[in-house]
CSV table of C-alpha atoms in Angstrom, one decimal:
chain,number,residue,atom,x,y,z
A,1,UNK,CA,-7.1,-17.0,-10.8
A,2,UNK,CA,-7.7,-14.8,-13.8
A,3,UNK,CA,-11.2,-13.9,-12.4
A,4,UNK,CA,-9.7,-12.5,-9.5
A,5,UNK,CA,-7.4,-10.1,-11.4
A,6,UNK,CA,-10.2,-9.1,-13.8
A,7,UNK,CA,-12.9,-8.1,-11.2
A,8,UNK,CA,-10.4,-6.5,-9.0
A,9,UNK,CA,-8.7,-4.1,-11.7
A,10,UNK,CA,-12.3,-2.9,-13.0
A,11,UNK,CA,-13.4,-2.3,-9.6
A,12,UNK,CA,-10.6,-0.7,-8.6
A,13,UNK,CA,-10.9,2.1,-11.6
A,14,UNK,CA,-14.3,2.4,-11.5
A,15,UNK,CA,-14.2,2.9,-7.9
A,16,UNK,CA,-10.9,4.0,-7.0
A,17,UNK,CA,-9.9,5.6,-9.8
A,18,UNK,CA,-12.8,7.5,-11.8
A,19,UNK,CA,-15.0,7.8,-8.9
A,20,UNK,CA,-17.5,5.6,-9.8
A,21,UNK,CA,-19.8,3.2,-7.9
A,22,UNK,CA,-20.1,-0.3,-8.4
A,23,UNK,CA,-21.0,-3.4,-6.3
A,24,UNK,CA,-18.6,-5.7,-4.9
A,25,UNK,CA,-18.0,-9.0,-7.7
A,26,UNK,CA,-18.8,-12.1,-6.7
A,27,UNK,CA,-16.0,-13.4,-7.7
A,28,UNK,CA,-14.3,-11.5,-5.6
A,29,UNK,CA,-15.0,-13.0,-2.2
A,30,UNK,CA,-11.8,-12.2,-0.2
A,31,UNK,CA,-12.3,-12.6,3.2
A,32,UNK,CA,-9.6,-10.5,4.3
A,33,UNK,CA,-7.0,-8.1,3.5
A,34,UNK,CA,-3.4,-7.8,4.2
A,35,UNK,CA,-1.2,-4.7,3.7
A,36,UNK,CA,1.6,-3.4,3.7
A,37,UNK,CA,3.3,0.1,2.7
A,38,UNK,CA,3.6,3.3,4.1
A,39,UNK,CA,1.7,7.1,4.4
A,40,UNK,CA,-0.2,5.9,0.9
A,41,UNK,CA,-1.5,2.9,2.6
A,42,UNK,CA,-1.6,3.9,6.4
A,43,UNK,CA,-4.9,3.8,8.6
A,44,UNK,CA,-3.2,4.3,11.8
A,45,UNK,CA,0.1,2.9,12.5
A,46,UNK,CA,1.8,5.8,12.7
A,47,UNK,CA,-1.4,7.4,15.2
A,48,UNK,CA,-1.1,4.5,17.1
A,49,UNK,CA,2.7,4.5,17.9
A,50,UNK,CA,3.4,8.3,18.5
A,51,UNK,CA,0.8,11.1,18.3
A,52,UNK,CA,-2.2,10.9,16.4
A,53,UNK,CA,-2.2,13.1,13.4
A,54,UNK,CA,-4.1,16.3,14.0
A,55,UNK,CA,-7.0,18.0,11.6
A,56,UNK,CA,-7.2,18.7,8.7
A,57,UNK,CA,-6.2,14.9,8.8
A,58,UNK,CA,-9.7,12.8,8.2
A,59,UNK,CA,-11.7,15.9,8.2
A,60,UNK,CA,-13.4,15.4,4.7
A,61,UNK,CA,-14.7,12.0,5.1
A,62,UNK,CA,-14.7,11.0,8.7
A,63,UNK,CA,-15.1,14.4,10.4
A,64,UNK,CA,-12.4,13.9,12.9
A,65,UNK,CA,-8.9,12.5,12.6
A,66,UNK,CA,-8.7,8.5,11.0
A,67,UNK,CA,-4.9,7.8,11.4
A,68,UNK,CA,-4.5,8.5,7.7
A,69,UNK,CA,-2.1,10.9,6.0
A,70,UNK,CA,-5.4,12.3,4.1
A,71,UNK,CA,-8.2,14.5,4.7
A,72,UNK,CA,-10.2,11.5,3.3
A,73,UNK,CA,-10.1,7.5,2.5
A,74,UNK,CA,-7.0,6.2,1.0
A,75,UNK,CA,-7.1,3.7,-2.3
A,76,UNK,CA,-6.6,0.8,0.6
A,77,UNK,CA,-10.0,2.5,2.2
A,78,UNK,CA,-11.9,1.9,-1.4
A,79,UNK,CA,-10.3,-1.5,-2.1
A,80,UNK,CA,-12.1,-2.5,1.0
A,81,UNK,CA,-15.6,-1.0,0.3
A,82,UNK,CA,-15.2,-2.5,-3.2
A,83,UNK,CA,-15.1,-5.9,-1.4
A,84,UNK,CA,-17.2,-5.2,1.2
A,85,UNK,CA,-15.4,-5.4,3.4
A,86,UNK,CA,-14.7,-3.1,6.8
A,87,UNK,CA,-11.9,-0.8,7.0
A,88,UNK,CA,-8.3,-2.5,7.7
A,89,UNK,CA,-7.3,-1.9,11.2
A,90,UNK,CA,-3.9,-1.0,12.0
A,91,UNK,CA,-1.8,-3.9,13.3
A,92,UNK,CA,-0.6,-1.1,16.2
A,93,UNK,CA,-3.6,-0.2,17.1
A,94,UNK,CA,-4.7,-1.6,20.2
A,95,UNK,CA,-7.8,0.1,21.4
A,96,UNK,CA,-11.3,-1.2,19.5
A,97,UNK,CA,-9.1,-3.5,17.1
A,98,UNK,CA,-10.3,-6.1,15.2
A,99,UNK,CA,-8.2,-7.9,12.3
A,100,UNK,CA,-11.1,-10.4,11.5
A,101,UNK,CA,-11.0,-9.5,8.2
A,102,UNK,CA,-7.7,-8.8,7.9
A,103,UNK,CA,-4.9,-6.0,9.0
A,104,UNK,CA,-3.0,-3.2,8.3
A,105,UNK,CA,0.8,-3.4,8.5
A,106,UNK,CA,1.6,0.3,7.0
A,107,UNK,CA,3.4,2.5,8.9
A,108,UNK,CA,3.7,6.7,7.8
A,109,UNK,CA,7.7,7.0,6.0
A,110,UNK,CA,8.3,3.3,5.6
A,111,UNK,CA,10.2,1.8,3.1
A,112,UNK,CA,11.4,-1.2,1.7
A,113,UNK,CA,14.9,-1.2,2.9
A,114,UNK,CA,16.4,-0.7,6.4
A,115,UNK,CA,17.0,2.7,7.0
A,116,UNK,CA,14.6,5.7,6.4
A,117,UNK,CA,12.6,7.8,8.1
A,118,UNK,CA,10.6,4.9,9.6
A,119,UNK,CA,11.6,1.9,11.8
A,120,UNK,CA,9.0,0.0,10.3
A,121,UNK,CA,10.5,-0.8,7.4
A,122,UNK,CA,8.9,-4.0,5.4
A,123,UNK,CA,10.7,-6.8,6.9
A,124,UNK,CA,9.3,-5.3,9.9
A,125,UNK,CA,6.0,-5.4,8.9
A,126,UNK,CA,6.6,-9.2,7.2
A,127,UNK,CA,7.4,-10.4,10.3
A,128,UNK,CA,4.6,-8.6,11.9
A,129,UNK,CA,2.2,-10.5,9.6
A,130,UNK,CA,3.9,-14.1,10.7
A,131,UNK,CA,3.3,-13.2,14.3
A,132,UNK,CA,-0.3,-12.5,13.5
A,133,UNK,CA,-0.5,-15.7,11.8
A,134,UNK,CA,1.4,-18.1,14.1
A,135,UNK,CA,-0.7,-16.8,17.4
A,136,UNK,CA,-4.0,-16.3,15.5
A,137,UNK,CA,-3.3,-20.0,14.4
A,138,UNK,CA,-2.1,-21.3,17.8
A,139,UNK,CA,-4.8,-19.5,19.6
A,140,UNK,CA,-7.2,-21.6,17.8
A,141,UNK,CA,-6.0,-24.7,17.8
A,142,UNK,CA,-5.5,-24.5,21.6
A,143,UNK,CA,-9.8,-23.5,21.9
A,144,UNK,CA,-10.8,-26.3,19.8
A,145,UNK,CA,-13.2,-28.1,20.9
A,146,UNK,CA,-13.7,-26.3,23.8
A,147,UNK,CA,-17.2,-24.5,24.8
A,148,UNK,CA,-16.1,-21.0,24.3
A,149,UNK,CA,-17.0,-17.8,22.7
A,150,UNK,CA,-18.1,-18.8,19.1
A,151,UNK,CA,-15.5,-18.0,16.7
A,152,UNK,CA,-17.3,-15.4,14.9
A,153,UNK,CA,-17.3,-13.3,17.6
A,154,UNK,CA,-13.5,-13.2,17.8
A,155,UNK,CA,-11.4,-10.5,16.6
A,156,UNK,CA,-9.0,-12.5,15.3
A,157,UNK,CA,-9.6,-14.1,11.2
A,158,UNK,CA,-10.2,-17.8,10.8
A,159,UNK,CA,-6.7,-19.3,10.0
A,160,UNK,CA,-7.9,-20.8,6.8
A,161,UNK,CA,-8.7,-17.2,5.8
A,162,UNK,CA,-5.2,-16.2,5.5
A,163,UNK,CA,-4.8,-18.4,2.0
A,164,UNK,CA,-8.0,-17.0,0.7
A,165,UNK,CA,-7.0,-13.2,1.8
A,166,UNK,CA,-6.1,-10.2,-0.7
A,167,UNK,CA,-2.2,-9.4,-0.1
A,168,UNK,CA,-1.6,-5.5,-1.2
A,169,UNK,CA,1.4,-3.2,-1.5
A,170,UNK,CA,2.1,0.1,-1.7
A,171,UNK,CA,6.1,0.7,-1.0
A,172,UNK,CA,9.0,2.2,-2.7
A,173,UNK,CA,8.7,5.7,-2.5
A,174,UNK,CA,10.2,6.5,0.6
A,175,UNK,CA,13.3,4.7,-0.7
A,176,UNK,CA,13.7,6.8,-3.5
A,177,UNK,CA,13.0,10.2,-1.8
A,178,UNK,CA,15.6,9.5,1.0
A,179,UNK,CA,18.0,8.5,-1.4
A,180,UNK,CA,17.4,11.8,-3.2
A,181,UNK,CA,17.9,13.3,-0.5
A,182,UNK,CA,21.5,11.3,1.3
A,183,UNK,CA,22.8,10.1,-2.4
A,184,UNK,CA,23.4,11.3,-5.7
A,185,UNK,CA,20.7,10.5,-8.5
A,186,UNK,CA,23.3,7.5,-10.3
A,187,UNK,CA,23.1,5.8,-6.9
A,188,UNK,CA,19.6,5.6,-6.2
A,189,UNK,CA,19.3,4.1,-9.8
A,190,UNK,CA,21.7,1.4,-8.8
A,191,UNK,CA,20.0,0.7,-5.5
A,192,UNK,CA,16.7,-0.2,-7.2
A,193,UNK,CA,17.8,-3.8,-7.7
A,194,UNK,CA,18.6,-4.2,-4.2
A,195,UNK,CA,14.9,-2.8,-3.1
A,196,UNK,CA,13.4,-5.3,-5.5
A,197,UNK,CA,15.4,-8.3,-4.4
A,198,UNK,CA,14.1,-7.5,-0.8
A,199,UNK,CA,10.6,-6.7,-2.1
A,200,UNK,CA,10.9,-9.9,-3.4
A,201,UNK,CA,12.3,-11.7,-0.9
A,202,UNK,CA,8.7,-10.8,1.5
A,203,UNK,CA,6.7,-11.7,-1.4
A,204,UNK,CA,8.8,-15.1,-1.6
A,205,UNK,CA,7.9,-15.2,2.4
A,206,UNK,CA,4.3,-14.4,2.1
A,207,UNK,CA,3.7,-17.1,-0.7
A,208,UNK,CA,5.6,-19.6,1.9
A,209,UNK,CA,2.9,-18.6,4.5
A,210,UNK,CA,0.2,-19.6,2.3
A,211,UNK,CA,-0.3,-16.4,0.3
A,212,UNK,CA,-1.6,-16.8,-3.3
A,213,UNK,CA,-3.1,-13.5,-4.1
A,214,UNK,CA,-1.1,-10.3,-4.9
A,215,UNK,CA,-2.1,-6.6,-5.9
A,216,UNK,CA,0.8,-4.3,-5.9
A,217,UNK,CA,1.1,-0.5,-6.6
A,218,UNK,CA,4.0,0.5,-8.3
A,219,UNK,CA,5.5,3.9,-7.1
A,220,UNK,CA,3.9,7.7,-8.0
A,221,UNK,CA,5.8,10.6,-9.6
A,222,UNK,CA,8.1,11.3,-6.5
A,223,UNK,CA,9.1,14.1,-8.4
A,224,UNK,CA,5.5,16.3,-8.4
A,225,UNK,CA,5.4,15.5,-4.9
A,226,UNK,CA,5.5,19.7,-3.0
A,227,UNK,CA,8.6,19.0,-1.3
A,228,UNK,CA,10.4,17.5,-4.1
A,229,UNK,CA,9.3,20.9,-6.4
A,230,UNK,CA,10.3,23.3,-3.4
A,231,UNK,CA,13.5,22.1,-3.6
A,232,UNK,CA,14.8,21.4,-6.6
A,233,UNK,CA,12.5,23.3,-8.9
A,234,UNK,CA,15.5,26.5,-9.3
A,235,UNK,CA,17.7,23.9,-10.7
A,236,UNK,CA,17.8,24.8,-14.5
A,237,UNK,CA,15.8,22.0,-16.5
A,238,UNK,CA,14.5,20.1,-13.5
A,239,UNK,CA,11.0,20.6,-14.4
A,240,UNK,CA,8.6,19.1,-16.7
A,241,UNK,CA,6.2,20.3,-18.7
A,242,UNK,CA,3.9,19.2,-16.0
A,243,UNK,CA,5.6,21.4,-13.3
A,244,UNK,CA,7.1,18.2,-11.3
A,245,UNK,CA,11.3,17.6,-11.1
A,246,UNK,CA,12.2,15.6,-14.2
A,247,UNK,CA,15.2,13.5,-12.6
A,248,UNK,CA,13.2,11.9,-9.7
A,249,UNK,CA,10.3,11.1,-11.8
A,250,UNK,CA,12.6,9.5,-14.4
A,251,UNK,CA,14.1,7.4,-11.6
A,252,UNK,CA,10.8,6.5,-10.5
A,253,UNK,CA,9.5,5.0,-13.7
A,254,UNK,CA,13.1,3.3,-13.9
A,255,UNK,CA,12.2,1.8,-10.5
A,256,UNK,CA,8.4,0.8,-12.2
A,257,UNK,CA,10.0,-0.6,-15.3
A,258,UNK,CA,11.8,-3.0,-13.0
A,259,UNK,CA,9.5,-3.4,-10.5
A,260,UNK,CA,6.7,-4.5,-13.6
A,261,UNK,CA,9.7,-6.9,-14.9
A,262,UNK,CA,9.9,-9.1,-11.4
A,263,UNK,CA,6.1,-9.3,-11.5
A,264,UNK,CA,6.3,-11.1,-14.7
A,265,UNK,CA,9.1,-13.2,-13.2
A,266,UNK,CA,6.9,-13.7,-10.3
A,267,UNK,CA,3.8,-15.0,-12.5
A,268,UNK,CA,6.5,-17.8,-14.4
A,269,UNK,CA,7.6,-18.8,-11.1
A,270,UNK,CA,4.4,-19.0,-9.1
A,271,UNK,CA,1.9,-19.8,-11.4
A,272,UNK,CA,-0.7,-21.3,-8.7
A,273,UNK,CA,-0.7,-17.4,-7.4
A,274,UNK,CA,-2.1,-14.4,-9.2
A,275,UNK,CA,-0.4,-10.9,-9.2
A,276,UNK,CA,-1.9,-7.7,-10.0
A,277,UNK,CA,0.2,-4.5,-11.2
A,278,UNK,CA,-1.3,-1.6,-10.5
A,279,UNK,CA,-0.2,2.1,-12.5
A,280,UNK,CA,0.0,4.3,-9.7
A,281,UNK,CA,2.0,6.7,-11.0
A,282,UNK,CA,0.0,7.1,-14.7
A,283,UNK,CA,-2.5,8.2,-12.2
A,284,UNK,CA,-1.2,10.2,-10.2
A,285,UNK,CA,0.7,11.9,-12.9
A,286,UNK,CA,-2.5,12.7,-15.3
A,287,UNK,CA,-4.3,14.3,-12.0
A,288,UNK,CA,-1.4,16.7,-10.9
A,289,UNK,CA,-0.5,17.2,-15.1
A,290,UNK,CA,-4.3,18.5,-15.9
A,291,UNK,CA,-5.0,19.8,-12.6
A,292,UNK,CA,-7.5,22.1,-14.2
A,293,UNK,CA,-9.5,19.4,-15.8
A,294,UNK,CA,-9.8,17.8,-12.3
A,295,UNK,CA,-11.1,21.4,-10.7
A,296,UNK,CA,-7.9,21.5,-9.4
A,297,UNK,CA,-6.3,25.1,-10.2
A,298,UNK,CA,-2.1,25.7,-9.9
A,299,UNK,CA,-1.4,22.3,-7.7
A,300,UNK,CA,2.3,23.9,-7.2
A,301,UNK,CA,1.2,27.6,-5.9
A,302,UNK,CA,1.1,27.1,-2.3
């Protein structure tokens, strides 16, 4: 499975990350892709369940609204191109859906944990993904053999594609900022076990499902994020020298140390799957830190 890993990371920062164009690897033939996260990751979950998220909202790219918490494509939006692949639907969308290459469980303000600002929190979405799977699988087995509309013309993926599929996550944040928000910084640090023990626990479920292929984001700098500096930034030595609130960024890298460690433990303990970890946050942090070397001038003066 090292292949997989390999072609996927340098596609993803050629493409994703540096802007770059390159053709999908051969090697990486997913047929599908399944996700799961929240407003990093979402393509129309939270659109499809409550009002669709005005301009400028998709303007960039599309030209019109996309369901997206971006005026453009999302890193789950290149991931797909990358692969060539279509763009995920999301699993609430029910007008013009298709999920034959996979689908979109990401819902804007979810976490990992009950609770939040979303009710789609990932257990949710886990067992959003099973349903999928159990009447996608059921549905076929009942048309087998019978002269029907050729599979490839369903919207629906072929149930051997779910092993073969790319499994992606981008969660976590939304955790953190709402326990900013309700707790005091020492106890979001001793929640974080408890978020990866149930962050575990759905990767534990996927690979039980048939899962064997794993690319997961660890968290950004929560604390560069506009709300997080409109709020704390008159506390005395909350900044950094990069203009974002020291505490929650340090509590987000605590929750990436962590979160790296139980990757590892996942490789020892599932070695017949592969498992990507993917630097969100070094990212993230270099584009907001060295705005102006990205043509990006004062990110915190609005």
């Amino acid at each position: 499975m090292a292949f997989v890993t390999t072609c996927l990371v340098f596609g993803f920062l050629l493409l994703g990350l540096l802007g770059g164009e390159t053709m999908a690897s051969s090697n990486c033939n997913f047929p599908a892709i399944y996700n799961f996260g929240d407003s990093n990751s979402d393509t129309g979950g939270r659109s499809a369940s409550f009002d669709a998220l005005p301009l400028p909202f998709g303007e960039t790219f599309f030209g019109k609204p996309s369901g997206r918490f971006c005026d453009g494509r999302l890193v789950i939006d290149f991931i797909a191109e990358q692969l060539g692949l279509p763009y995920l639907s999301a699993y609430l969308d029910s007008i013009g859906t298709s999920f034959r290459h996979g689908a979109n469980f990401a819902f804007g303000g979810s976490s990992i944990r009950v609770g939040g600002y979303s009710p789609f929190h990932l257990s949710i979405q886990i067992s959003q993904f099973r349903q999928l799977k159990a009447r996608t699988t059921d549905l076929y087995g009942q048309r087998q053999g019978k002269a029907r509309t050729p599979s490839s013309k369903w919207n629906l993926p072929k149930p051997e594609d779910f092993s073969k599929a790319l499994y992606t996550f981008d969660i976590g944040q939304n955790d953190l900022a709402y326990g900013f928000q309700h707790t005091t910084e020492d106890q979001v640090r001793e929640s974080i076990p408890d978020m990866l023990d149930q962050l575990s626990d759905a990767i534990q479920t996927l690979y039980e499902e048939g899962a064997r292929v794993f690319w997961i984001h660890n968290t950004g700098p929560l604390g560069c994020l506009p709300y997080s500096f409109i709020y704390d930034q008159s506390k005395p030595g909350n900044l950094d020298e990069g203009g974002c609130v020291k505490p929650e960024n340090d509590v987000a890298q605590e929750f990436n140390r962590q979160l790296k460690d139980r990757v590892t433990q996942f490789r020892l303990r599932l070695p017949h799957a592969a498992f990507t970890y993917v630097d969100v946050y070094s990212v993230k942090y270099e584009l907001v830190s060295n705005a102006t070397k990205q043509g990006t001038y004062g990110p915190f003066g609005l």
